[in-house]
Coordinates of C-alpha atoms in Angstrom, one line a residue:
M17 CA 191.0 149.1 38.3
Y18 CA 190.1 148.1 41.8
Y19 CA 187.3 145.6 42.6
R20 CA 185.7 145.1 46.0
E21 CA 186.1 141.7 47.3
E22 CA 182.8 139.9 47.7
E23 CA 182.0 139.2 51.3
P24 CA 180.5 135.9 52.2
V25 CA 176.7 135.9 52.7
R26 CA 175.6 135.7 56.3
Y27 CA 172.2 134.2 57.1
A28 CA 170.4 135.4 60.2
N29 CA 166.9 135.4 61.8
L30 CA 164.8 138.6 61.2
M31 CA 163.2 138.3 64.6
Y32 CA 166.6 139.4 66.1
D33 CA 167.0 142.4 63.8
R34 CA 166.5 145.7 65.6
R35 CA 165.0 147.3 62.5
V36 CA 162.0 144.9 62.5
V37 CA 158.9 146.0 64.6
R38 CA 157.6 143.3 66.9
G39 CA 154.0 142.9 67.8
N40 CA 150.9 144.4 66.1
T41 CA 151.3 147.7 64.4
Y42 CA 147.7 149.0 64.9
A43 CA 148.0 149.2 68.7
L44 CA 151.1 151.3 68.8
H45 CA 150.8 154.8 70.2
A46 CA 152.0 157.3 67.6
L47 CA 154.2 159.8 69.4
P48 CA 154.0 163.4 68.3
W49 CA 156.9 164.8 66.4
T50 CA 157.0 167.9 68.7
A51 CA 156.4 168.4 72.4
Q52 CA 153.5 170.8 71.7
P53 CA 149.9 169.4 71.8
D54 CA 148.0 168.9 68.6
P55 CA 145.4 171.7 68.2
L56 CA 143.1 169.3 66.4
E57 CA 143.2 166.9 69.3
I58 CA 142.6 169.8 71.8
Q59 CA 139.6 170.9 69.7
R60 CA 138.3 167.4 69.5
Q61 CA 138.5 167.0 73.3
R62 CA 136.7 170.3 73.8
E63 CA 134.0 169.3 71.4
A64 CA 133.6 166.0 73.3
H65 CA 133.5 167.8 76.6
R66 CA 130.9 170.3 75.3
K67 CA 128.7 167.4 73.9
A68 CA 128.9 165.6 77.3
L69 CA 127.8 168.8 79.1
A70 CA 124.9 169.3 76.7
R71 CA 123.9 165.6 77.1
K72 CA 124.0 166.0 80.9
R73 CA 122.0 169.2 80.7
A74 CA 119.4 167.6 78.5
K75 CA 119.0 164.7 80.9
E76 CA 118.5 167.1 83.8
Q77 CA 115.9 169.0 81.8
L78 CA 114.1 165.7 81.0
H79 CA 113.7 164.9 84.8
S80 CA 110.4 166.1 86.3
R81 CA 110.9 169.3 88.1
T82 CA 108.6 171.1 90.5
P83 CA 106.7 173.9 88.7
E84 CA 107.4 177.5 89.8
P85 CA 105.1 178.8 92.6
V86 CA 102.2 180.9 91.7
E87 CA 102.2 184.6 92.5
G88 CA 101.9 185.2 96.3
R89 CA 103.3 181.8 97.3
K90 CA 106.7 180.2 97.7
H91 CA 108.2 176.7 97.9
V92 CA 109.3 175.4 101.3
D93 CA 111.6 172.4 101.9
V94 CA 109.7 169.6 103.7
Q95 CA 111.2 166.5 105.1
T96 CA 109.9 163.5 103.3
E97 CA 112.0 160.7 104.8
L98 CA 110.5 157.6 106.4
Y99 CA 111.8 158.6 109.8
L100 CA 111.7 162.1 111.2
E101 CA 115.0 163.6 112.2
E102 CA 115.4 166.1 115.0
L103 CA 117.1 169.3 114.0
G104 CA 119.2 170.2 117.0
D105 CA 121.4 173.1 115.5
R106 CA 118.4 175.4 115.0
I107 CA 119.5 179.0 114.7
I108 CA 117.6 181.5 116.8
E109 CA 115.8 184.1 114.8
V110 CA 114.8 187.6 115.9
D111 CA 112.5 190.1 114.1
V112 CA 114.0 193.6 113.8
E113 CA 112.4 196.6 112.1
C114 CA 114.0 199.7 110.6
Q115 CA 112.9 202.7 108.7
T116 CA 114.8 204.4 105.9
D117 CA 114.5 208.0 104.8
A118 CA 112.1 208.8 102.0
F119 CA 113.7 209.4 98.6
L120 CA 113.2 212.8 97.0
D121 CA 111.6 213.0 93.5
R122 CA 114.1 213.4 90.7
P123 CA 113.6 216.7 88.9
P124 CA 112.5 216.5 85.3
T125 CA 115.3 216.6 82.7
P126 CA 115.3 220.0 80.9
L127 CA 114.8 220.0 77.1
F128 CA 117.9 220.2 75.0
I129 CA 118.0 223.6 73.3
P130 CA 120.9 224.0 70.9
A131 CA 122.9 227.1 71.1
K132 CA 121.9 229.9 68.7
T133 CA 124.3 230.6 65.9
G134 CA 124.3 233.3 63.2
R135 CA 122.4 236.5 62.9
D136 CA 118.6 237.1 62.6
V137 CA 117.4 238.9 59.4
A138 CA 113.8 239.9 58.6
T139 CA 112.1 240.6 55.3
Q140 CA 108.7 241.4 53.9
I141 CA 106.8 239.5 51.2
E142 CA 103.8 241.1 49.7
E143 CA 100.7 239.3 48.4
G144 CA 101.1 237.9 44.9
E145 CA 104.9 238.1 44.9
L146 CA 105.6 234.3 45.4
F147 CA 102.3 232.6 44.4
D148 CA 99.4 233.3 42.1
F149 CA 96.6 230.8 42.6
D150 CA 94.9 231.3 39.3
I151 CA 98.2 230.6 37.4
E152 CA 99.7 228.0 39.6
V153 CA 96.5 225.9 39.9
K154 CA 96.2 225.3 36.2
P155 CA 98.9 222.5 36.0
M156 CA 97.4 220.8 39.0
L157 CA 93.9 221.0 37.5
E158 CA 95.2 219.6 34.2
V159 CA 96.9 216.8 36.0
L160 CA 93.8 216.0 38.1
I161 CA 91.4 216.2 35.1
G162 CA 93.8 214.1 32.9
K163 CA 94.0 211.5 35.7
I164 CA 90.2 211.5 36.1
I165 CA 89.7 211.1 32.4
E166 CA 92.3 208.4 32.2
Q167 CA 90.7 206.5 35.1
A168 CA 87.3 206.9 33.5
L169 CA 88.6 205.6 30.2
L170 CA 90.3 202.7 32.0
E171 CA 87.0 201.9 33.8
V172 CA 85.1 202.0 30.5
M173 CA 87.7 199.8 28.8
E174 CA 87.5 197.4 31.7
E175 CA 83.7 197.2 31.5
E176 CA 84.0 196.6 27.7
E177 CA 86.6 193.9 28.3
L178 CA 84.5 192.3 31.0
A179 CA 81.5 192.4 28.6
N180 CA 83.6 190.8 25.9
L181 CA 84.8 188.1 28.3
R182 CA 81.3 187.4 29.4
A183 CA 80.2 187.1 25.8
H184 CA 83.1 184.8 25.0
Q185 CA 82.3 182.8 28.1
Y186 CA 78.7 182.5 27.1
A187 CA 79.6 181.5 23.5
Y188 CA 82.1 179.0 24.9
E189 CA 79.5 177.5 27.3
E190 CA 77.0 177.2 24.4
L191 CA 79.6 175.5 22.3
R192 CA 80.6 173.2 25.1
N193 CA 77.0 172.3 25.9
A194 CA 76.4 171.6 22.2
E195 CA 79.5 169.4 22.1
L196 CA 78.5 167.6 25.2
A197 CA 75.0 167.0 23.7
E198 CA 76.7 165.7 20.6
V199 CA 79.0 163.5 22.6
Q200 CA 76.0 162.1 24.6
R201 CA 74.1 161.5 21.3
L202 CA 77.1 159.7 19.8
E203 CA 77.5 157.7 23.0
E204 CA 73.8 156.8 23.0
Q205 CA 74.0 155.9 19.3
E206 CA 77.1 153.7 20.0
R207 CA 75.3 152.0 22.9
R208 CA 72.2 151.3 20.7
H209 CA 74.5 149.9 18.0
R210 CA 76.3 147.8 20.5
E211 CA 73.1 146.5 22.0
E212 CA 71.7 145.8 18.5
K213 CA 74.9 144.0 17.5
E214 CA 74.7 141.8 20.7
R215 CA 71.0 141.1 20.0
R216 CA 71.7 140.2 16.4
K217 CA 74.6 137.9 17.5
N218 CA 72.3 136.2 20.0
Q219 CA 69.6 135.8 17.4
Q220 CA 72.2 134.4 14.9
S221 CA 73.6 132.0 17.5
Q222 CA 70.0 130.8 18.5
L223 CA 69.2 130.4 14.8
L224 CA 72.3 128.3 14.2
Q225 CA 71.5 126.3 17.3
K226 CA 68.0 125.6 16.0
H227 CA 69.4 124.7 12.5
K228 CA 71.9 122.3 14.2
E229 CA 69.2 120.7 16.3
T230 CA 66.9 120.4 13.3
S231 CA 69.6 118.8 11.2
E232 CA 70.4 116.4 14.0
K233 CA 66.8 115.5 14.4
I234 CA 66.4 114.9 10.6
A235 CA 69.6 112.8 10.5
A236 CA 68.4 110.8 13.5
R237 CA 65.0 110.3 11.9
A238 CA 66.5 109.2 8.6
F239 CA 68.9 106.8 10.5
A240 CA 65.9 105.4 12.5
Q241 CA 63.9 104.9 9.3
R242 CA 66.7 103.1 7.6
Y243 CA 67.4 101.0 10.7
L244 CA 63.7 100.2 11.2
A245 CA 63.0 99.5 7.5
D246 CA 64.2 95.9 7.9
L247 CA 63.5 95.6 11.6
I248 CA 59.7 96.2 11.6
P249 CA 58.8 93.2 9.2
S250 CA 61.0 90.8 11.2
V251 CA 59.5 92.0 14.5
F252 CA 56.0 91.7 13.2
S253 CA 56.6 88.3 11.8
S254 CA 58.1 87.1 15.1
L255 CA 55.2 88.6 17.1
R256 CA 52.8 87.0 14.7
E257 CA 54.5 83.6 15.2
S258 CA 54.5 84.1 18.9
G259 CA 50.7 84.7 18.8
Y260 CA 50.5 88.3 19.6
F261 CA 48.8 89.1 16.2
Y262 CA 45.8 86.7 15.5
D263 CA 42.5 86.5 13.6
P264 CA 39.6 87.5 15.8
V265 CA 37.2 84.9 14.3
E266 CA 39.7 82.1 14.7
R267 CA 40.5 83.2 18.2
G268 CA 36.8 83.4 19.0
L269 CA 36.1 79.9 17.7
Y270 CA 39.1 78.6 19.6
Y271 CA 37.9 80.1 22.9
F272 CA 34.4 78.9 22.3
F273 CA 35.3 75.3 21.7
S274 CA 37.9 75.4 24.4
L275 CA 35.3 76.5 26.9
Q276 CA 32.9 73.8 25.9
E277 CA 35.6 71.2 26.1
A278 CA 36.6 72.5 29.5
C279 CA 33.0 72.3 30.7
N280 CA 32.6 68.7 29.4
L281 CA 35.9 67.8 31.0
T282 CA 34.7 69.2 34.3
R283 CA 31.5 67.2 34.2
A284 CA 33.4 64.1 33.3
V285 CA 35.8 64.6 36.2
K286 CA 32.9 65.2 38.6
R287 CA 31.1 62.0 37.4
L288 CA 34.4 60.1 37.7
K289 CA 34.8 61.3 41.3
K290 CA 31.3 60.2 42.1
L291 CA 31.9 56.7 40.6
I292 CA 35.2 56.4 42.6
A293 CA 33.4 57.4 45.8
I294 CA 30.5 54.8 45.1
N295 CA 33.1 52.1 44.3
R296 CA 34.9 52.8 47.6
A297 CA 31.6 52.6 49.5
I298 CA 30.7 49.3 47.9
K299 CA 34.1 47.9 48.8
N300 CA 33.7 48.9 52.4
I301 CA 30.3 47.3 52.7
N302 CA 31.5 44.0 51.2
S303 CA 34.5 43.9 53.6
D304 CA 32.1 44.3 56.6

């Protein structure tokens, strides 16, 4: 057996390898495999050119154009520049008249008549040989009469059906009106029941409120009575001790004697003042 000798590993830089693509790969131009142009690319270019022409035509149509002249008039180019320009190369015009020969009227086109073919043959048909009115008219009369009778029956059936529909409609309207009246009655009854319920609830709440207020008043009165049971005697006793409650006879005697004593005291004070004044006068005389 023969074995291949192992070659030593050679290390190298990939940037110097010709098989490695350098630069970005998305910017490379892909070359066609053949020299013929791509039909899809040609179609795409034609479509782009057609769209550009359509866009240009649409822009031209959007621009304001001069309307067409009315009948009997025509547009004339007028110079609208800021400065007038002299037209030196004016072409000399000369009016010339001419007359042409009158046209002859075209003759009318003859009608097309196809060429005759075959051979003419004549025959004679007597009366009653091909058609007998009395016999041939019977099927037509039967058909007409049958059609008339059928139409009449259809009209009668239609009238009966319309009458039945009107009767059903009238019965339905009566039933609907009765149901509406019943519904209105039930709604009114429900409304009355609801109002009665609300009124009863209000009455019950007012009654409970009155009972509560009455019970509170009774409790307050009982508490006041219990509180004042011991307070009133002590208050009366203190008022009596302070002199607010007195015996009228005793108070009358007290005021009577008090007034007399006050009068006597007033007289005594007046006499004392007189005596003091007399004493001062005597002292003044003696000193003189």
